[in-house]
mmCIF file of C-alpha atoms in Angstrom:
data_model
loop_
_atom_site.group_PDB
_atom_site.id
_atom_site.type_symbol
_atom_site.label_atom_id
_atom_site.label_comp_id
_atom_site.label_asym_id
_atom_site.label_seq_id
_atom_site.Cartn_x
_atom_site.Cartn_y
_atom_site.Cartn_z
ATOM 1 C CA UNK A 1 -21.894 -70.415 42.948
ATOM 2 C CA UNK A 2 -22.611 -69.515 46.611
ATOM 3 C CA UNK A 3 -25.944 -67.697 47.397
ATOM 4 C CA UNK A 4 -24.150 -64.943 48.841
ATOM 5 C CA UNK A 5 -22.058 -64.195 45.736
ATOM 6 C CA UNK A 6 -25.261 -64.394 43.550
ATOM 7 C CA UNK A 7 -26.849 -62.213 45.611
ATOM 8 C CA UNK A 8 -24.179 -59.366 45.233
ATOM 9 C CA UNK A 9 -24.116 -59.997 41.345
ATOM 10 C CA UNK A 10 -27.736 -59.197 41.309
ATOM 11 C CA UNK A 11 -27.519 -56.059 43.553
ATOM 12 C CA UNK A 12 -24.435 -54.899 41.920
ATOM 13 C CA UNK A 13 -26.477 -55.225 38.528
ATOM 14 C CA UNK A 14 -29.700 -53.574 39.535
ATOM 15 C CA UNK A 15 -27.336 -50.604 40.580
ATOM 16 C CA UNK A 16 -25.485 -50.447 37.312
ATOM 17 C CA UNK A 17 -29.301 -50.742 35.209
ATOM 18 C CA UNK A 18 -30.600 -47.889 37.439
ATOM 19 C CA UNK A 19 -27.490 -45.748 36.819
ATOM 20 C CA UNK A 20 -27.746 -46.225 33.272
ATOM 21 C CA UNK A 21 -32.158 -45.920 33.023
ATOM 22 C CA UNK A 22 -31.162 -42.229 35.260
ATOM 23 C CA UNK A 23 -28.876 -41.322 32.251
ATOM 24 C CA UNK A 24 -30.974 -42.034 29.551
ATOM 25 C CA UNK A 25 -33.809 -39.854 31.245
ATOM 26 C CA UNK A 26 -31.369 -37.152 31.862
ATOM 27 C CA UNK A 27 -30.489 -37.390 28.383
ATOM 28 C CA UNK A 28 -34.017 -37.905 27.022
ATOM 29 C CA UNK A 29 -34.325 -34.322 29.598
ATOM 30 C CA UNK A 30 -33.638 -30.869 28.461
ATOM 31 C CA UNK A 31 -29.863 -30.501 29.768
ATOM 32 C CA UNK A 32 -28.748 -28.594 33.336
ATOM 33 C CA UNK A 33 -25.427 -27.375 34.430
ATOM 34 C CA UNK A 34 -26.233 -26.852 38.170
ATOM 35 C CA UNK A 35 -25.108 -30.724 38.554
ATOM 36 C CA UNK A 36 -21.976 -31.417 37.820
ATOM 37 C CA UNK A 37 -19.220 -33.647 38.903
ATOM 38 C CA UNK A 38 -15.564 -32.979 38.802
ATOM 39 C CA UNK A 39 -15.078 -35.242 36.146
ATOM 40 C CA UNK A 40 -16.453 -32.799 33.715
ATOM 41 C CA UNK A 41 -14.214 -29.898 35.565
ATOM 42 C CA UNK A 42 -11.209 -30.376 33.874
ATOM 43 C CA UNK A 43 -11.944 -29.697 30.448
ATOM 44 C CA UNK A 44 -11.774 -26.142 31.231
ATOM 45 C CA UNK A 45 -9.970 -25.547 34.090
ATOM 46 C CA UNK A 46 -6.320 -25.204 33.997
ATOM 47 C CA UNK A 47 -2.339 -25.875 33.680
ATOM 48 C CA UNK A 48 -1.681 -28.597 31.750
ATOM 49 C CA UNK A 49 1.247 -27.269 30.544
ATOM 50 C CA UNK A 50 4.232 -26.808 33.123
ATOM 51 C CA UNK A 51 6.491 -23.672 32.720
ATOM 52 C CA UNK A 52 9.448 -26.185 33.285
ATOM 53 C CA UNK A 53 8.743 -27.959 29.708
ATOM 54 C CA UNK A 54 11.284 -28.085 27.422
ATOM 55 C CA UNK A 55 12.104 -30.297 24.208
ATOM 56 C CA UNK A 56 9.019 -32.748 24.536
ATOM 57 C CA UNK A 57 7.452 -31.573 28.081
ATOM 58 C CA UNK A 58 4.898 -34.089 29.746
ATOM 59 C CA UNK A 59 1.648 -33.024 30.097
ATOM 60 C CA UNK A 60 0.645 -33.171 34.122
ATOM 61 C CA UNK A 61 -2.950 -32.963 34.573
ATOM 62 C CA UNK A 62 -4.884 -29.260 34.899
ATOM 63 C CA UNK A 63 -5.145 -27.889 38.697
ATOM 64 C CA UNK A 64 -8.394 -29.493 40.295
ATOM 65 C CA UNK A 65 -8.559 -32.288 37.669
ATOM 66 C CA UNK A 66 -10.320 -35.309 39.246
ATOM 67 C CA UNK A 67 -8.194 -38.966 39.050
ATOM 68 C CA UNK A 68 -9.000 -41.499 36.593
ATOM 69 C CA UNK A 69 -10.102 -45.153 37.114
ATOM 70 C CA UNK A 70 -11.605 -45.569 33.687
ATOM 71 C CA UNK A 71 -9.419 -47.660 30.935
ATOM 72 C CA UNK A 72 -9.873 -46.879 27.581
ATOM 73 C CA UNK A 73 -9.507 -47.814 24.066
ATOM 74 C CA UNK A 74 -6.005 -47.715 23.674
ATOM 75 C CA UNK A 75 -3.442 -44.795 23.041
ATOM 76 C CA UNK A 76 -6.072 -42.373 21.333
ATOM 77 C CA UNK A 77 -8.824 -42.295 23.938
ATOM 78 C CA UNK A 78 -7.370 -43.790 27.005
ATOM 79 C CA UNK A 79 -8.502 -42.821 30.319
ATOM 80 C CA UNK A 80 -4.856 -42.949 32.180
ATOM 81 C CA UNK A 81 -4.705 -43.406 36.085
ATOM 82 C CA UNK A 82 -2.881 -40.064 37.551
ATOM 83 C CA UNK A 83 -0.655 -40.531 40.988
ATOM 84 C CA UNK A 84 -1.900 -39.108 43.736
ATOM 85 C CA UNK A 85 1.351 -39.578 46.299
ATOM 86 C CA UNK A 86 2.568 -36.052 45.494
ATOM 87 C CA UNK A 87 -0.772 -34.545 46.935
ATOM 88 C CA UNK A 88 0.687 -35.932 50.588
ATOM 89 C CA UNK A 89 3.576 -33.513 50.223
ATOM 90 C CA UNK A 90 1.631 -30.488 49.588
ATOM 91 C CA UNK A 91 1.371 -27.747 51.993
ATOM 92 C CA UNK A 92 -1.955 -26.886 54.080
ATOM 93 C CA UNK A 93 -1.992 -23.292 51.861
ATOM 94 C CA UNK A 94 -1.263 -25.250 48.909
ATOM 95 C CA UNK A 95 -4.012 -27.460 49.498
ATOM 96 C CA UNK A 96 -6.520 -24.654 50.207
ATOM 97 C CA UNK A 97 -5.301 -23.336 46.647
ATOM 98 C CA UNK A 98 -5.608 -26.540 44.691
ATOM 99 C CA UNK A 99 -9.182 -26.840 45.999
ATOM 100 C CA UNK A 100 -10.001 -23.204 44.974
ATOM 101 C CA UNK A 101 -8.639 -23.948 41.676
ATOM 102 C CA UNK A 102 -10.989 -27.311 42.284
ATOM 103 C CA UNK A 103 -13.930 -25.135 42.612
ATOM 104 C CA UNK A 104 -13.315 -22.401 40.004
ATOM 105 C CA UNK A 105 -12.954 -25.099 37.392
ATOM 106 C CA UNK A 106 -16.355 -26.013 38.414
ATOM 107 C CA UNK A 107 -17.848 -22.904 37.744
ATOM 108 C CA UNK A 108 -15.944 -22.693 34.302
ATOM 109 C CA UNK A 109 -17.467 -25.557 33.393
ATOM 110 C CA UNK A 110 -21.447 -24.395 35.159
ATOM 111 C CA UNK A 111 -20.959 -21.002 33.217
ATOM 112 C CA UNK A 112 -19.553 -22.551 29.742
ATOM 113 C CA UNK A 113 -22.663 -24.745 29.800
ATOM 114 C CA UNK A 114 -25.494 -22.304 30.909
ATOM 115 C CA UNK A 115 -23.950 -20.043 27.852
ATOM 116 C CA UNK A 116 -24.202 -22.986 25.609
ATOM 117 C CA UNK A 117 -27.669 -23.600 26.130
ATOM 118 C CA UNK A 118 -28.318 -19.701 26.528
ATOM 119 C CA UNK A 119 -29.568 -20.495 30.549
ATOM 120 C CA UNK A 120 -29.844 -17.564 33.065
ATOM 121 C CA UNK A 121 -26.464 -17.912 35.335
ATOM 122 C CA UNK A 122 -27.357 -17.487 38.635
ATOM 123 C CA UNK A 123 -25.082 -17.189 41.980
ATOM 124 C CA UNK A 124 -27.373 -19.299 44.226
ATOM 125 C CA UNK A 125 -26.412 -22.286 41.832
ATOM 126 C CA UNK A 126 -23.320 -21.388 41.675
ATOM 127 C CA UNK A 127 -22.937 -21.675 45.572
ATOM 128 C CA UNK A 128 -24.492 -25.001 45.499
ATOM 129 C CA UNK A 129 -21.838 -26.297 42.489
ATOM 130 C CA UNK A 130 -18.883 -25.357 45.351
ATOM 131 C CA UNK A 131 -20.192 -26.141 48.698
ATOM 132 C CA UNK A 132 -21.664 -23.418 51.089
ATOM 133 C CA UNK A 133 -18.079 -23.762 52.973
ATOM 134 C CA UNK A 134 -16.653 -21.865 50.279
ATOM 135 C CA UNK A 135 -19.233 -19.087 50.876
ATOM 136 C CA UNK A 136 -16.539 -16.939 51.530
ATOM 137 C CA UNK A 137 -13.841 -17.145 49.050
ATOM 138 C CA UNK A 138 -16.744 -17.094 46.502
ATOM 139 C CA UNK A 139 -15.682 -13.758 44.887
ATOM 140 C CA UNK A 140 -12.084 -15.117 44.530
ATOM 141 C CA UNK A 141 -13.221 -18.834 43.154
ATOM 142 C CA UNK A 142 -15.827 -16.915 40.898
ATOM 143 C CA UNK A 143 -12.927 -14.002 39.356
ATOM 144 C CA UNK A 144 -10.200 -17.327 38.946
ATOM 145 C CA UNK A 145 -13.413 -18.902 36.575
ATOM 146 C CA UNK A 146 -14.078 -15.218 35.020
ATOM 147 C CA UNK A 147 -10.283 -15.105 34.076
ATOM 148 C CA UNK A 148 -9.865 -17.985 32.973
ATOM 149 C CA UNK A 149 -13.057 -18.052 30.981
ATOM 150 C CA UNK A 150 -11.957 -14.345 29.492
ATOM 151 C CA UNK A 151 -8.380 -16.033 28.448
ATOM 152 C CA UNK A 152 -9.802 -19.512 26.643
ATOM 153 C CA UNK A 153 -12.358 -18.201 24.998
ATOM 154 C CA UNK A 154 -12.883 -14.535 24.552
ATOM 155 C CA UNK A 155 -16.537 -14.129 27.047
ATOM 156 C CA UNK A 156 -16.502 -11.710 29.744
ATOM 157 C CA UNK A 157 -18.607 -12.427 32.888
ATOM 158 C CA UNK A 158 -21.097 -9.368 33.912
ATOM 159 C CA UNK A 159 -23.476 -9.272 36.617
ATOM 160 C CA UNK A 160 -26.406 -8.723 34.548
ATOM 161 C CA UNK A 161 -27.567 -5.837 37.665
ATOM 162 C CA UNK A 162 -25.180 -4.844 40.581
ATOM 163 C CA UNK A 163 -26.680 -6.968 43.383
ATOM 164 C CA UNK A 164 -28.768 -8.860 41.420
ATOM 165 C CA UNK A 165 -27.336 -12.483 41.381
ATOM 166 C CA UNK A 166 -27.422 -13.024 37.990
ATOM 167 C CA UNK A 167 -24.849 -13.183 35.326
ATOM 168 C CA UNK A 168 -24.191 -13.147 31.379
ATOM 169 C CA UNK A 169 -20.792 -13.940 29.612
ATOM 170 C CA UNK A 170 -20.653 -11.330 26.294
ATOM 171 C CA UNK A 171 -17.946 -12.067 23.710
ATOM 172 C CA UNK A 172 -15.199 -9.683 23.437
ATOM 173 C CA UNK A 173 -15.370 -7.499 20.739
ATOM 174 C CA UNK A 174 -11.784 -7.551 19.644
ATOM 175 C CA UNK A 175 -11.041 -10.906 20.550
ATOM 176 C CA UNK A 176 -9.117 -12.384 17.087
ATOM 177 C CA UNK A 177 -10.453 -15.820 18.001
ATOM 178 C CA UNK A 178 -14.103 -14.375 19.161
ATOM 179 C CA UNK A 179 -15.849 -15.360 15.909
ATOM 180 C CA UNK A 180 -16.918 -11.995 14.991
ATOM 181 C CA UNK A 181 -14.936 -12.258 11.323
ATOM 182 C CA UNK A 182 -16.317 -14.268 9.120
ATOM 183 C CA UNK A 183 -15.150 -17.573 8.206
ATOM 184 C CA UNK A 184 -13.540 -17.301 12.105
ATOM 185 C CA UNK A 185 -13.554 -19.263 15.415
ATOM 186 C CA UNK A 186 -16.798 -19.172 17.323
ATOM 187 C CA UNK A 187 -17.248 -20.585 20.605
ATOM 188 C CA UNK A 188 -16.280 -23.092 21.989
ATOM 189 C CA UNK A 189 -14.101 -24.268 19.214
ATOM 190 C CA UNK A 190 -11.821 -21.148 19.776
ATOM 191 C CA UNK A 191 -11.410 -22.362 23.911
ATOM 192 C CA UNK A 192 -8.923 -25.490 22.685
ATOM 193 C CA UNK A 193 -6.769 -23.172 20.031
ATOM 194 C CA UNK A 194 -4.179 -21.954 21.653
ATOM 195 C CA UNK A 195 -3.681 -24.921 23.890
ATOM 196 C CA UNK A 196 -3.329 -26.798 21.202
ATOM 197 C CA UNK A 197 -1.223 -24.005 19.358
ATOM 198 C CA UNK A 198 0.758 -24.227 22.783
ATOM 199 C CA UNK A 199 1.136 -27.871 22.967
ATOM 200 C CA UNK A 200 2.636 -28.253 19.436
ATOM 201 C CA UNK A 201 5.350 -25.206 19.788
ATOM 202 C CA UNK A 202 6.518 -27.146 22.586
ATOM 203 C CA UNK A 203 7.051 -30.213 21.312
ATOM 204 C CA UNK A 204 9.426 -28.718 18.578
ATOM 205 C CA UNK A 205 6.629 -27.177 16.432
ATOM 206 C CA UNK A 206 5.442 -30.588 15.488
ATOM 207 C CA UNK A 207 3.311 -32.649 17.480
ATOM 208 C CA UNK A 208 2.227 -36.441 17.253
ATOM 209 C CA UNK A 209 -1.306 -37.570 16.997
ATOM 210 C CA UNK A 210 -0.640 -39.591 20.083
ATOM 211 C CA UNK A 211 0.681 -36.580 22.234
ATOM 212 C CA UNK A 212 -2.121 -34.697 21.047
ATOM 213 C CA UNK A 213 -4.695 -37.116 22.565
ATOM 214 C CA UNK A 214 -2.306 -37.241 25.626
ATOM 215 C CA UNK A 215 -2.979 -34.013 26.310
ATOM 216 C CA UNK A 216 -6.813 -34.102 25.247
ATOM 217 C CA UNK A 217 -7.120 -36.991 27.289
ATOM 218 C CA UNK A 218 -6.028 -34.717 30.442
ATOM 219 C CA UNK A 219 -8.450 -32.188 29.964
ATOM 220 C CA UNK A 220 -11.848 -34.873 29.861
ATOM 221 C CA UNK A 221 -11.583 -34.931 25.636
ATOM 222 C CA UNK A 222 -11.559 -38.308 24.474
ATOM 223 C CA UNK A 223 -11.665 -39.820 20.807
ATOM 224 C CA UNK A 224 -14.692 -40.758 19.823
ATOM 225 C CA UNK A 225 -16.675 -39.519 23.116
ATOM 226 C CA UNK A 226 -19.088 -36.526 22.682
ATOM 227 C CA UNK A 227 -17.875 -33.640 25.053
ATOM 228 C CA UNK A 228 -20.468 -30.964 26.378
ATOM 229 C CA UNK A 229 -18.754 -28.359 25.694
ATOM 230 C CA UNK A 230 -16.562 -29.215 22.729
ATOM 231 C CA UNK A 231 -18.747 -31.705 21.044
ATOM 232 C CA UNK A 232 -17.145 -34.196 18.665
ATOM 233 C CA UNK A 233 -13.167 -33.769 19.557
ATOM 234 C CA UNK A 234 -12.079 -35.573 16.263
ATOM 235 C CA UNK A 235 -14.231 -33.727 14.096
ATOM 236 C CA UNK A 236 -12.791 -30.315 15.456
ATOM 237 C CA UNK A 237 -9.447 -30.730 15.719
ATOM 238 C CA UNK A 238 -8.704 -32.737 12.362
ATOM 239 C CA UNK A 239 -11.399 -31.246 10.052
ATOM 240 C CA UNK A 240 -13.305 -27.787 11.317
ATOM 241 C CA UNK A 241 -9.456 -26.618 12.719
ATOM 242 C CA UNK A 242 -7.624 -27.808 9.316
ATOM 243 C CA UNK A 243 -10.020 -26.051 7.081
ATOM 244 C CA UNK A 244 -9.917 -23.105 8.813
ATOM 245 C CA UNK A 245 -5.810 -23.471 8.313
ATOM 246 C CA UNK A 246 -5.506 -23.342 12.105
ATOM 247 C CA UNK A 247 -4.282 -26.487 12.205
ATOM 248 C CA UNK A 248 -2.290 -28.754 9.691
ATOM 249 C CA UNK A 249 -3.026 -32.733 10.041
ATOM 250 C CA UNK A 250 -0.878 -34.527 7.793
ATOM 251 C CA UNK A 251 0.534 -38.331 7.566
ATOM 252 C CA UNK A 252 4.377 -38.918 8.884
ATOM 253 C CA UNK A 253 6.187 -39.828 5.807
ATOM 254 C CA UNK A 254 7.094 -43.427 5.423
ATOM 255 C CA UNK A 255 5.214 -44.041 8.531
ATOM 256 C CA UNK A 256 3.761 -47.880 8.538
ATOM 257 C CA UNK A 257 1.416 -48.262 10.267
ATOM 258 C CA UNK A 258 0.444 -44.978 9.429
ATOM 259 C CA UNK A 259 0.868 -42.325 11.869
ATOM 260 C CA UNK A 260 -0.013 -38.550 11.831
ATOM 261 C CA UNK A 261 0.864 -35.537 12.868
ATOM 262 C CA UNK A 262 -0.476 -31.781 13.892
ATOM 263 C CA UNK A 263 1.665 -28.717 13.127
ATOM 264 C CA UNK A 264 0.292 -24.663 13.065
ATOM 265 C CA UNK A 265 -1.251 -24.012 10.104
ATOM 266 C CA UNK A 266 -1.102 -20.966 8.062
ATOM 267 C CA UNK A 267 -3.911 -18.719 9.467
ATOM 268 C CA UNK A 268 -2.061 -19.395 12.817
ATOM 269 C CA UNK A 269 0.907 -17.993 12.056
ATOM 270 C CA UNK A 270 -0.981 -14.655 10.777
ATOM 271 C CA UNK A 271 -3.369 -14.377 13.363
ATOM 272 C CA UNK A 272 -0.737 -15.259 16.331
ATOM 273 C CA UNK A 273 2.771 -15.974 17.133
ATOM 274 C CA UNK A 274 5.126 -17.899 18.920
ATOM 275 C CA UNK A 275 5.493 -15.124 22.112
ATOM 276 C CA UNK A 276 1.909 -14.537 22.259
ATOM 277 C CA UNK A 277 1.366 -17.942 22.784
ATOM 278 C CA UNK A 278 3.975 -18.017 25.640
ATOM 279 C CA UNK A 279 2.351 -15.133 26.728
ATOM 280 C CA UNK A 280 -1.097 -17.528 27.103
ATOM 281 C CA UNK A 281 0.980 -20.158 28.574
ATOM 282 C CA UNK A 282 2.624 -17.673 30.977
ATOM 283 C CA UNK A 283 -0.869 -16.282 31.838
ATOM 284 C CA UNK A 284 -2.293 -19.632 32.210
ATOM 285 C CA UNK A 285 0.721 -20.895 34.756
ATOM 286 C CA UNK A 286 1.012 -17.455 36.390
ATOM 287 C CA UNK A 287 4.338 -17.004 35.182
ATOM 288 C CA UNK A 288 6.247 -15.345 32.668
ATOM 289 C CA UNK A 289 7.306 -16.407 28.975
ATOM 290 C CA UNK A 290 11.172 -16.220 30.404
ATOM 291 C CA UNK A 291 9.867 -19.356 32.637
ATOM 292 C CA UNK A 292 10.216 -21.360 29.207
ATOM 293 C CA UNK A 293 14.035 -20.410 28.383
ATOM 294 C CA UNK A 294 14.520 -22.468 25.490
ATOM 295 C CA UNK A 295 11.099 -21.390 23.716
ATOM 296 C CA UNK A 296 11.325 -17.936 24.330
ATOM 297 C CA UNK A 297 14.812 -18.014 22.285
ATOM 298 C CA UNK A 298 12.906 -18.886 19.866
ATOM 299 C CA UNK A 299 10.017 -16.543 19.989
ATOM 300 C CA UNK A 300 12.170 -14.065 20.065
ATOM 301 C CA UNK A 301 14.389 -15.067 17.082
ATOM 302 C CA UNK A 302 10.674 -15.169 15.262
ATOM 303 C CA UNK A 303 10.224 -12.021 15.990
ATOM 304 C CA UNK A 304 13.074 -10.178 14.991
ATOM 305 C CA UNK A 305 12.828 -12.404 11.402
ATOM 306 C CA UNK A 306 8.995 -10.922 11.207
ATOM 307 C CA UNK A 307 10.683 -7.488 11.901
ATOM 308 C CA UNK A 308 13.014 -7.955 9.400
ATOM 309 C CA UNK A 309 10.625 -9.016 6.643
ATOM 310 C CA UNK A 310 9.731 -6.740 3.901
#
C-alpha cells in the first residue's frame, strides 16, 4: 500500500479512537444538556405527521430534524437518508421559519434534559444552544419550545423570578397523562403517547411494527439504542405502554415470519378519543382536525356512538 494511503488510515484512526476515548469520559461524566447537536433535536421537536395523511400517510421527518448518513440494522432500527432537494424550493421566510423551528427543537430537547436530571435552566445557555444571531427572536424560539413542551408532555415553563434568567418546567395539574394518578403516565413516557396514539388512528386504527419504528426512527428513537430522554424505546412501547393498556402489541395472525402489530388499548380509549387526538395532531401541524377529512368522519361518527351509549 502507498505511504500516503497508510498515512491517512492512521490519521483517520487516531481521530475515530479520540472521538470514541471523549465519549466514554463524557459518559464516565455527570451528564450536561448545554451541548447538544441537532441530531438529538428531533426527538422532541415536531410534525411528523402531515395534515394531508390519509389511509396509510408517510411519515416526513419533524420540522428542524437533522439528515441522516447513518445505516442501520435493518427495518426496525434503520437510520434512513432524508432528501434534501425540496429545501432548494423553499422560500427565504420559509427558511427563516424552518430554522426557528431548528432552534426551538433545540431548546425542547436542553429543557427536557435539565428537567430530567433536575439541573437549574438557565437563559444564558440557552442562548449559546441557538447561536447569539438568534438573540432576537429568542422569546419566539423559546414560547414555540414552551408550547410544544406544554402539548407532549404536560410541563409548563416558568421563569423561576421575572428577570431573573432562570427557569423550571412544573407538571400540569390536570394533565390526564401528567402522572399524578396512580398507576399513570409519568414523564417522559407520557411525551410519545399520543403520537403514537396518532400514528396508529391513521393508519386505519392498526399499525405495523415496522411503521411504528418508521416513525420512531424519524424522531432519533431507534431499537435497541438508549435515548436520553426516552430511555429504552422497546421496553416502553411494547411492555411499560401494554401494561398500562395504552397500547395493545399483539402477533398478526398466520403471520410467518412472525410479524406484530400495535393498536389503542383499552385505557386509551377511556382516557382519550379519536377527535382529541386530531385535535393534538391539529395543534401539532397548526391546523385544524377538518385538515384530516377522512379521519375526522370518523371521529365524529365515534362520537355520536359514545353519545348514544347508555
Amino acid at each position: 500500500m502507498p505511504r500516503g494511503r497508510k498515512s491517512k488510515l492512521r490519521a483517520r484512526e487516531k481521530r475515530r479512537q479520540a472521538r470514541s476515548e471523549t465519549q466514554q469520559a463524557q459518559e464516565g461524566e455527570s451528564p450536561t444538556c448545554s451541548s447538544l447537536s441537532g441530531d438529538v433535536a428531533a426527538s422532541t421537536s415536531a410534525t411528523a405527521l402531515p395534515p394531508e395523511s390519509q389511509e396509510t400517510p408517510p411519515i416526513p421527518p419533524p420540522a428542524g430534524a437533522p439528515s441522516q448518513k447513518r445505516s442501520g440494522k435493518g427495518a426496525k432500527g434503520r437510520r434512513p437518508e432524508r432528501a434534501t432537494s425540496s429545501e432548494a424550493t423553499l422560500s427565504p421566510a420559509n427558511i427563516e421559519k424552518n430554522l426557528i423551528m431548528q432552534k426551538a427543537g433545540l431548546l425542547i430537547h436542553y429543557l427536557l434534559c435539565k428537567y430530567k436530571l433536575k439541573q437549574p435552566m438557565r437563559k444564558g445557555e440557552m442562548l449559546t444552544i441557538i447561536h447569539k444571531r438568534f438573540r432576537r427572536q429568542f422569546p419566539d424560539i423559546l414560547k414555540m419550545a414552551a408550547d410544544r413542551i406544554d402539548l407532549l408532555f404536560g410541563l409548563k415553563l416558568k421563569e423561576i423570578k421575572p428577570g431573573s434568567g432562570s427557569y423550571t418546567l412544573n407538571s400540569t395539574v390536570d394533565d390526564p397523562n401528567s402522572g399524578s394518578s396512580e398507576g399513570g403516565l409519568d414523564f417522559p413516557a407520557n411525551g410519545l403517547l399520543m403520537p403514537l396514539l396518532a400514528l396508529i388512528f391513521l393508519h386505519g386504527n392498526c399499525a405495523s411494527e415496522e411503521h411504528i419504528w418508521e416513525f420512531l426512527s424519524v424522531l432519533e428513537i431507534y431499537d435497541g439504542e438508549e435515548h436520553i430522554i426516552f430511555g429504552e424505546p422497546r421496553k416502553l412501547i411494547t411492555q411499560n405502554l401494554v401494561k398500562l393498556e395504552y397500547l395493545v402489541y399483539r402477533q398478526v395472525p398466520y403471520s410467518d415470519p412472525p410479524c406484530f402489530e400495535f393498536l389503542w388499548g383499552p385505557r386509551a380509549y377511556v382516557e382519550t378519543s379519536k377527535m382529541k387526538v386530531l385535535e393534538f395532531l391539529a395543534k401539532i401541524n397548526e391546523t385544524i382536525p377538518s385538515a384530516f377529512p377522512f379521519h375526522y368522519a370518523e371521529a365524529l361518527r365515534e362520537q355520536e356512538e359514545r353519545a348514544q351509549a347508555p
